[in-house]
PDB file of C-alpha atoms in Angstrom:
ATOM      1  CA  ASP A  12       0.000   0.000   0.000  1.00  0.00           C
ATOM      2  CA  GLN A  13       1.499   3.296  -1.136  1.00  0.00           C
ATOM      3  CA  GLN A  14       1.649   5.665   1.817  1.00  0.00           C
ATOM      4  CA  VAL A  15       3.044   8.503  -0.295  1.00  0.00           C
ATOM      5  CA  LYS A  16       1.437   9.051  -3.666  1.00  0.00           C
ATOM      6  CA  GLN A  17       2.445  11.189  -6.585  1.00  0.00           C
ATOM      7  CA  ASN A  18      -0.392  10.756  -9.015  1.00  0.00           C
ATOM      8  CA  SER A  19       1.184  12.546 -11.961  1.00  0.00           C
ATOM      9  CA  PRO A  20       3.962  10.458 -13.511  1.00  0.00           C
ATOM     10  CA  SER A  21       4.936  13.417 -15.690  1.00  0.00           C
ATOM     11  CA  LEU A  22       4.376  17.147 -16.021  1.00  0.00           C
ATOM     12  CA  SER A  23       5.352  19.486 -18.833  1.00  0.00           C
ATOM     13  CA  VAL A  24       5.748  23.234 -18.135  1.00  0.00           C
ATOM     14  CA  GLN A  25       6.989  26.139 -20.212  1.00  0.00           C
ATOM     15  CA  GLU A  26      10.199  27.824 -19.190  1.00  0.00           C
ATOM     16  CA  GLY A  27       9.514  30.845 -16.996  1.00  0.00           C
ATOM     17  CA  ARG A  28       6.123  29.594 -15.808  1.00  0.00           C
ATOM     18  CA  ILE A  29       5.259  28.025 -12.460  1.00  0.00           C
ATOM     19  CA  SER A  30       5.674  24.288 -11.951  1.00  0.00           C
ATOM     20  CA  ILE A  31       3.424  22.700  -9.334  1.00  0.00           C
ATOM     21  CA  LEU A  32       4.119  19.153  -8.234  1.00  0.00           C
ATOM     22  CA  ASN A  33       1.655  17.416  -5.966  1.00  0.00           C
ATOM     23  CA  CYS A  34       1.911  14.710  -3.347  1.00  0.00           C
ATOM     24  CA  ASP A  35      -0.647  12.990  -1.128  1.00  0.00           C
ATOM     25  CA  TYR A  36      -0.029  10.823   1.893  1.00  0.00           C
ATOM     26  CA  THR A  37      -2.150   8.437   3.905  1.00  0.00           C
ATOM     27  CA  ASN A  38      -0.139   7.902   7.088  1.00  0.00           C
ATOM     28  CA  SER A  39      -1.275  10.454   9.673  1.00  0.00           C
ATOM     29  CA  MET A  40       1.863   9.719  11.712  1.00  0.00           C
ATOM     30  CA  PHE A  41       4.084  11.376   9.109  1.00  0.00           C
ATOM     31  CA  ASP A  42       5.359  14.634  10.543  1.00  0.00           C
ATOM     32  CA  TYR A  43       8.240  15.615   8.287  1.00  0.00           C
ATOM     33  CA  PHE A  44       8.163  15.930   4.528  1.00  0.00           C
ATOM     34  CA  LEU A  45      10.834  16.417   1.917  1.00  0.00           C
ATOM     35  CA  TRP A  46      11.296  16.838  -1.807  1.00  0.00           C
ATOM     36  CA  TYR A  47      14.179  15.260  -3.638  1.00  0.00           C
ATOM     37  CA  LYS A  48      15.259  15.858  -7.222  1.00  0.00           C
ATOM     38  CA  LYS A  49      16.867  13.217  -9.397  1.00  0.00           C
ATOM     39  CA  TYR A  50      18.737  13.469 -12.687  1.00  0.00           C
ATOM     40  CA  PRO A  51      19.398  10.353 -14.797  1.00  0.00           C
ATOM     41  CA  ALA A  52      22.362   8.249 -13.651  1.00  0.00           C
ATOM     42  CA  GLU A  53      22.594  10.163 -10.363  1.00  0.00           C
ATOM     43  CA  GLY A  54      21.223   9.614  -6.881  1.00  0.00           C
ATOM     44  CA  PRO A  55      18.388  11.770  -5.520  1.00  0.00           C
ATOM     45  CA  THR A  56      19.396  15.212  -4.226  1.00  0.00           C
ATOM     46  CA  PHE A  57      17.697  16.865  -1.256  1.00  0.00           C
ATOM     47  CA  LEU A  58      15.780  19.975  -2.324  1.00  0.00           C
ATOM     48  CA  ILE A  59      13.565  21.305   0.457  1.00  0.00           C
ATOM     49  CA  SER A  60      11.718  20.084   3.536  1.00  0.00           C
ATOM     50  CA  ILE A  61       8.864  21.049   5.822  1.00  0.00           C
ATOM     51  CA  SER A  62       7.853  20.088   9.317  1.00  0.00           C
ATOM     52  CA  SER A  63       4.226  19.334  10.095  1.00  0.00           C
ATOM     53  CA  ILE A  64       4.087  22.334  12.440  1.00  0.00           C
ATOM     54  CA  LYS A  65       4.436  24.632   9.428  1.00  0.00           C
ATOM     55  CA  ASP A  66       2.301  25.099   6.345  1.00  0.00           C
ATOM     56  CA  LYS A  67       4.885  26.727   4.104  1.00  0.00           C
ATOM     57  CA  ASN A  68       8.630  26.721   3.597  1.00  0.00           C
ATOM     58  CA  GLU A  69      10.462  28.736   0.994  1.00  0.00           C
ATOM     59  CA  ASP A  70      13.971  28.473  -0.420  1.00  0.00           C
ATOM     60  CA  GLY A  71      14.724  30.662  -3.392  1.00  0.00           C
ATOM     61  CA  ARG A  72      12.606  29.566  -6.339  1.00  0.00           C
ATOM     62  CA  PHE A  73      11.253  26.577  -4.415  1.00  0.00           C
ATOM     63  CA  THR A  74       8.303  26.648  -2.024  1.00  0.00           C
ATOM     64  CA  VAL A  75       6.667  23.692  -0.341  1.00  0.00           C
ATOM     65  CA  PHE A  76       3.114  23.941   0.965  1.00  0.00           C
ATOM     66  CA  LEU A  77       1.617  21.495   3.451  1.00  0.00           C
ATOM     67  CA  ASN A  78      -2.098  20.966   4.053  1.00  0.00           C
ATOM     68  CA  LYS A  79      -2.294  18.557   6.968  1.00  0.00           C
ATOM     69  CA  SER A  80      -6.049  18.269   7.014  1.00  0.00           C
ATOM     70  CA  ALA A  81      -6.036  17.181   3.386  1.00  0.00           C
ATOM     71  CA  LYS A  82      -2.825  15.147   3.810  1.00  0.00           C
ATOM     72  CA  HIS A  83      -1.457  16.953   0.790  1.00  0.00           C
ATOM     73  CA  LEU A  84       1.718  18.786  -0.039  1.00  0.00           C
ATOM     74  CA  SER A  85       2.911  20.561  -3.119  1.00  0.00           C
ATOM     75  CA  LEU A  86       6.153  21.921  -4.486  1.00  0.00           C
ATOM     76  CA  HIS A  87       6.093  25.179  -6.426  1.00  0.00           C
ATOM     77  CA  ILE A  88       8.986  26.168  -8.657  1.00  0.00           C
ATOM     78  CA  VAL A  89       8.926  29.771  -9.859  1.00  0.00           C
ATOM     79  CA  PRO A  90      10.149  30.576 -12.424  1.00  0.00           C
ATOM     80  CA  SER A  91      10.822  27.195 -13.991  1.00  0.00           C
ATOM     81  CA  GLN A  92      14.187  26.815 -15.690  1.00  0.00           C
ATOM     82  CA  PRO A  93      15.511  24.188 -18.144  1.00  0.00           C
ATOM     83  CA  GLY A  94      17.812  22.788 -15.440  1.00  0.00           C
ATOM     84  CA  ASP A  95      14.741  21.947 -13.375  1.00  0.00           C
ATOM     85  CA  SER A  96      13.910  19.110 -15.776  1.00  0.00           C
ATOM     86  CA  ALA A  97      14.290  16.029 -13.581  1.00  0.00           C
ATOM     87  CA  VAL A  98      12.298  13.482 -11.597  1.00  0.00           C
ATOM     88  CA  TYR A  99      10.960  14.897  -8.323  1.00  0.00           C
ATOM     89  CA  PHE A 100      10.285  12.608  -5.387  1.00  0.00           C
ATOM     90  CA  CYS A 101       8.112  13.441  -2.439  1.00  0.00           C
ATOM     91  CA  ALA A 102       9.232  11.747   0.797  1.00  0.00           C
ATOM     92  CA  ALA A 103       7.959  11.547   4.350  1.00  0.00           C
ATOM     93  CA  SER A 104       9.034  10.368   7.773  1.00  0.00           C
ATOM     94  CA  GLU A 105       7.668   9.813  11.267  1.00  0.00           C
ATOM     95  CA  ARG A 106      10.130  11.806  13.327  1.00  0.00           C
ATOM     96  CA  ALA A 107       8.226  10.939  16.468  1.00  0.00           C
ATOM     97  CA  GLY A 108       8.399   7.246  15.569  1.00  0.00           C
ATOM     98  CA  GLY A 109      11.649   6.819  17.442  1.00  0.00           C
ATOM     99  CA  GLY A 110      14.749   5.279  15.977  1.00  0.00           C
ATOM    100  CA  ALA A 111      13.815   4.903  12.344  1.00  0.00           C
ATOM    101  CA  ASP A 112      15.039   7.603  10.011  1.00  0.00           C
ATOM    102  CA  GLY A 113      14.297   5.824   6.764  1.00  0.00           C
ATOM    103  CA  LEU A 114      12.186   7.815   4.340  1.00  0.00           C
ATOM    104  CA  THR A 115       9.011   6.714   2.574  1.00  0.00           C
ATOM    105  CA  PHE A 116       9.099   7.901  -1.015  1.00  0.00           C
ATOM    106  CA  GLY A 117       6.483   8.462  -3.679  1.00  0.00           C
ATOM    107  CA  LYS A 118       7.106   7.049  -7.147  1.00  0.00           C
ATOM    108  CA  GLY A 119       8.149  10.409  -8.557  1.00  0.00           C
ATOM    109  CA  THR A 120       6.977  12.959 -11.104  1.00  0.00           C
ATOM    110  CA  HIS A 121       9.039  13.591 -14.216  1.00  0.00           C
ATOM    111  CA  LEU A 122       9.089  17.361 -14.758  1.00  0.00           C
ATOM    112  CA  ILE A 123       9.904  18.524 -18.258  1.00  0.00           C
ATOM    113  CA  ILE A 124      10.589  22.219 -18.818  1.00  0.00           C
ATOM    114  CA  GLN A 125       9.843  23.228 -22.388  1.00  0.00           C
ATOM    115  CA  PRO A 126      11.844  26.116 -23.891  1.00  0.00           C
TER     116      PRO A 126
ATOM    117  CA  ASP B  27      28.851  15.175  -6.237  1.00  0.00           C
ATOM    118  CA  SER B  28      27.169  14.228  -2.951  1.00  0.00           C
ATOM    119  CA  GLY B  29      30.334  12.859  -1.367  1.00  0.00           C
ATOM    120  CA  VAL B  30      28.787   9.395  -1.061  1.00  0.00           C
ATOM    121  CA  THR B  31      30.505   6.748  -3.152  1.00  0.00           C
ATOM    122  CA  GLN B  32      29.146   3.391  -4.217  1.00  0.00           C
ATOM    123  CA  THR B  33      30.825   0.476  -5.944  1.00  0.00           C
ATOM    124  CA  PRO B  34      30.368  -1.154  -8.317  1.00  0.00           C
ATOM    125  CA  LYS B  35      28.273   1.004 -10.649  1.00  0.00           C
ATOM    126  CA  HIS B  36      26.901  -1.996 -12.505  1.00  0.00           C
ATOM    127  CA  LEU B  37      26.647  -5.641 -11.590  1.00  0.00           C
ATOM    128  CA  ILE B  38      25.301  -8.478 -13.705  1.00  0.00           C
ATOM    129  CA  THR B  39      24.886 -11.870 -12.107  1.00  0.00           C
ATOM    130  CA  ALA B  40      22.830 -15.032 -12.328  1.00  0.00           C
ATOM    131  CA  THR B  41      19.921 -16.233 -10.231  1.00  0.00           C
ATOM    132  CA  GLY B  42      20.954 -17.987  -7.044  1.00  0.00           C
ATOM    133  CA  GLN B  43      24.192 -16.043  -6.718  1.00  0.00           C
ATOM    134  CA  ARG B  44      25.371 -13.712  -3.955  1.00  0.00           C
ATOM    135  CA  VAL B  45      26.699 -10.178  -4.368  1.00  0.00           C
ATOM    136  CA  THR B  46      28.076  -7.445  -2.136  1.00  0.00           C
ATOM    137  CA  LEU B  47      27.465  -3.759  -2.710  1.00  0.00           C
ATOM    138  CA  ARG B  48      29.734  -1.232  -1.048  1.00  0.00           C
ATOM    139  CA  CYS B  49      29.108   2.297   0.172  1.00  0.00           C
ATOM    140  CA  SER B  50      31.342   4.976   1.653  1.00  0.00           C
ATOM    141  CA  PRO B  51      29.389   7.772   3.372  1.00  0.00           C
ATOM    142  CA  ARG B  52      30.257  11.453   3.375  1.00  0.00           C
ATOM    143  CA  SER B  53      33.083  12.353   5.707  1.00  0.00           C
ATOM    144  CA  GLY B  54      31.689  12.764   9.208  1.00  0.00           C
ATOM    145  CA  ASP B  55      28.296  11.171   8.545  1.00  0.00           C
ATOM    146  CA  LEU B  56      27.535   8.406  11.022  1.00  0.00           C
ATOM    147  CA  SER B  57      24.263   7.217   9.508  1.00  0.00           C
ATOM    148  CA  VAL B  58      24.087   5.048   6.406  1.00  0.00           C
ATOM    149  CA  TYR B  59      20.859   4.044   4.681  1.00  0.00           C
ATOM    150  CA  TRP B  60      20.188   1.562   1.902  1.00  0.00           C
ATOM    151  CA  TYR B  61      17.322   1.981  -0.552  1.00  0.00           C
ATOM    152  CA  GLN B  62      16.124  -0.146  -3.446  1.00  0.00           C
ATOM    153  CA  GLN B  63      14.585   1.438  -6.521  1.00  0.00           C
ATOM    154  CA  SER B  64      12.682  -0.909  -8.790  1.00  0.00           C
ATOM    155  CA  LEU B  65      10.419   0.002 -11.689  1.00  0.00           C
ATOM    156  CA  ASP B  66       7.176  -0.982  -9.992  1.00  0.00           C
ATOM    157  CA  GLN B  67       7.915  -0.153  -6.359  1.00  0.00           C
ATOM    158  CA  GLY B  68       9.805   3.109  -6.548  1.00  0.00           C
ATOM    159  CA  LEU B  69      12.387   3.956  -3.878  1.00  0.00           C
ATOM    160  CA  GLN B  70      12.045   1.699  -0.849  1.00  0.00           C
ATOM    161  CA  PHE B  71      13.932   1.978   2.422  1.00  0.00           C
ATOM    162  CA  LEU B  72      15.777  -1.213   3.277  1.00  0.00           C
ATOM    163  CA  ILE B  73      17.909  -0.637   6.365  1.00  0.00           C
ATOM    164  CA  GLN B  74      19.751   2.003   8.399  1.00  0.00           C
ATOM    165  CA  TYR B  75      22.990   1.800  10.347  1.00  0.00           C
ATOM    166  CA  TYR B  76      24.237   4.374  12.814  1.00  0.00           C
ATOM    167  CA  ASN B  77      27.855   4.323  13.923  1.00  0.00           C
ATOM    168  CA  GLY B  78      28.186   0.610  13.337  1.00  0.00           C
ATOM    169  CA  GLU B  79      24.867  -0.442  14.844  1.00  0.00           C
ATOM    170  CA  GLU B  80      21.680  -1.403  13.058  1.00  0.00           C
ATOM    171  CA  ARG B  81      19.138   1.321  13.795  1.00  0.00           C
ATOM    172  CA  ALA B  82      16.091   0.556  11.683  1.00  0.00           C
ATOM    173  CA  LYS B  83      14.788  -1.960   9.188  1.00  0.00           C
ATOM    174  CA  GLY B  84      12.383  -1.280   6.378  1.00  0.00           C
ATOM    175  CA  ASN B  85      11.262  -3.608   3.608  1.00  0.00           C
ATOM    176  CA  ILE B  86      14.409  -5.712   3.643  1.00  0.00           C
ATOM    177  CA  LEU B  87      14.155  -9.368   2.644  1.00  0.00           C
ATOM    178  CA  GLU B  88      15.681 -12.039   4.859  1.00  0.00           C
ATOM    179  CA  ARG B  89      18.013 -12.943   1.967  1.00  0.00           C
ATOM    180  CA  PHE B  90      19.525  -9.458   2.286  1.00  0.00           C
ATOM    181  CA  SER B  91      21.815  -8.272   5.057  1.00  0.00           C
ATOM    182  CA  ALA B  92      24.020  -5.294   5.726  1.00  0.00           C
ATOM    183  CA  GLN B  93      26.725  -4.125   8.057  1.00  0.00           C
ATOM    184  CA  GLN B  94      28.615  -0.964   8.861  1.00  0.00           C
ATOM    185  CA  PHE B  95      32.299  -1.204   9.637  1.00  0.00           C
ATOM    186  CA  PRO B  96      34.425   0.799  12.126  1.00  0.00           C
ATOM    187  CA  ASP B  97      35.567   3.118   9.315  1.00  0.00           C
ATOM    188  CA  LEU B  98      31.820   3.742   8.699  1.00  0.00           C
ATOM    189  CA  HIS B  99      31.678   2.248   5.224  1.00  0.00           C
ATOM    190  CA  SER B 100      28.790  -0.124   4.715  1.00  0.00           C
ATOM    191  CA  GLU B 101      28.126  -3.245   2.687  1.00  0.00           C
ATOM    192  CA  LEU B 102      24.820  -4.653   1.512  1.00  0.00           C
ATOM    193  CA  ASN B 103      24.849  -8.395   0.911  1.00  0.00           C
ATOM    194  CA  LEU B 104      22.238  -9.915  -1.383  1.00  0.00           C
ATOM    195  CA  SER B 105      22.034 -13.702  -1.563  1.00  0.00           C
ATOM    196  CA  SER B 106      20.020 -16.355  -3.394  1.00  0.00           C
ATOM    197  CA  LEU B 107      19.321 -13.732  -5.983  1.00  0.00           C
ATOM    198  CA  GLU B 108      16.085 -13.787  -7.949  1.00  0.00           C
ATOM    199  CA  LEU B 109      15.097 -12.019 -11.158  1.00  0.00           C
ATOM    200  CA  GLY B 110      12.948  -9.651  -9.119  1.00  0.00           C
ATOM    201  CA  ASP B 111      15.990  -8.382  -7.225  1.00  0.00           C
ATOM    202  CA  SER B 112      17.113  -6.535 -10.344  1.00  0.00           C
ATOM    203  CA  ALA B 113      17.011  -2.876  -9.343  1.00  0.00           C
ATOM    204  CA  LEU B 114      19.021   0.219  -8.531  1.00  0.00           C
ATOM    205  CA  TYR B 115      20.423   0.124  -5.012  1.00  0.00           C
ATOM    206  CA  PHE B 116      21.187   3.467  -3.418  1.00  0.00           C
ATOM    207  CA  CYS B 117      23.181   4.221  -0.357  1.00  0.00           C
ATOM    208  CA  ALA B 118      22.645   7.492   1.510  1.00  0.00           C
ATOM    209  CA  SER B 119      24.246   9.111   4.524  1.00  0.00           C
ATOM    210  CA  SER B 120      23.359  11.883   6.931  1.00  0.00           C
ATOM    211  CA  VAL B 121      24.548  13.660  10.038  1.00  0.00           C
ATOM    212  CA  ALA B 122      22.843  12.861  13.320  1.00  0.00           C
ATOM    213  CA  SER B 123      21.381  16.345  13.676  1.00  0.00           C
ATOM    214  CA  GLN B 124      19.710  16.287  10.225  1.00  0.00           C
ATOM    215  CA  PRO B 125      18.740  12.658   9.623  1.00  0.00           C
ATOM    216  CA  TYR B 126      16.183  13.397   6.941  1.00  0.00           C
ATOM    217  CA  GLU B 127      18.444  15.457   4.708  1.00  0.00           C
ATOM    218  CA  GLN B 128      20.079  12.407   3.266  1.00  0.00           C
ATOM    219  CA  TYR B 129      22.856  12.522   0.709  1.00  0.00           C
ATOM    220  CA  PHE B 130      22.595   9.793  -1.893  1.00  0.00           C
ATOM    221  CA  GLY B 131      25.286   8.023  -3.816  1.00  0.00           C
ATOM    222  CA  PRO B 132      24.995   7.393  -7.572  1.00  0.00           C
ATOM    223  CA  GLY B 133      23.647   3.897  -7.033  1.00  0.00           C
ATOM    224  CA  THR B 134      24.572   0.374  -8.097  1.00  0.00           C
ATOM    225  CA  ARG B 135      22.513  -1.124 -10.902  1.00  0.00           C
ATOM    226  CA  LEU B 136      22.035  -4.837 -10.290  1.00  0.00           C
ATOM    227  CA  THR B 137      20.841  -7.054 -13.104  1.00  0.00           C
ATOM    228  CA  VAL B 138      19.969 -10.658 -12.281  1.00  0.00           C
ATOM    229  CA  THR B 139      19.709 -12.938 -15.327  1.00  0.00           C
TER     230      THR B 139
END
């Protein structure tokens, strides 16, 4: 059973516009969420995170929004650039779970930035 | 470059065989994680070691085992290999104060024929 779901396998956005990637989760014990970015032939790279006590976290062009009641988070990239073309993974963890720091990942969304 | 190294990059072996994947974490990172990425399951957490001790287990099969050595490098051992074990295996490391900001290696692609 997928506890973290990214329902869009791919997303195409024009350069300069906003990219919005979505993620839903089912485990109400998750209290820390992250986005990772992955290029082909490389490992995932940490992008941005958010704790469940916040509803927004911003870092440059990247903003993550968390809606706990809807168990939904999204990543906004503004403006989108060609180098943003990659697979984006949503991940979650139960920080209060004690001991286990392994992340639960979604299956990823392939973002394609069109020139 | 994340600072995490994994060897080998590619491995092709036959069913029933045993292989060892190696990972060197970033300098100073005490935690090492292993993940498996297959086409149908996505990235799945297998196991975590912290300073030589097993800290957490995820969806790791009994045929798989891992260890972390005193120099903090880690090895993932996969035995009695099956076709379904073909996947990308990633190692990641982190500092104790930021366990969720994990730095991933480039992965080892295992093909079981």
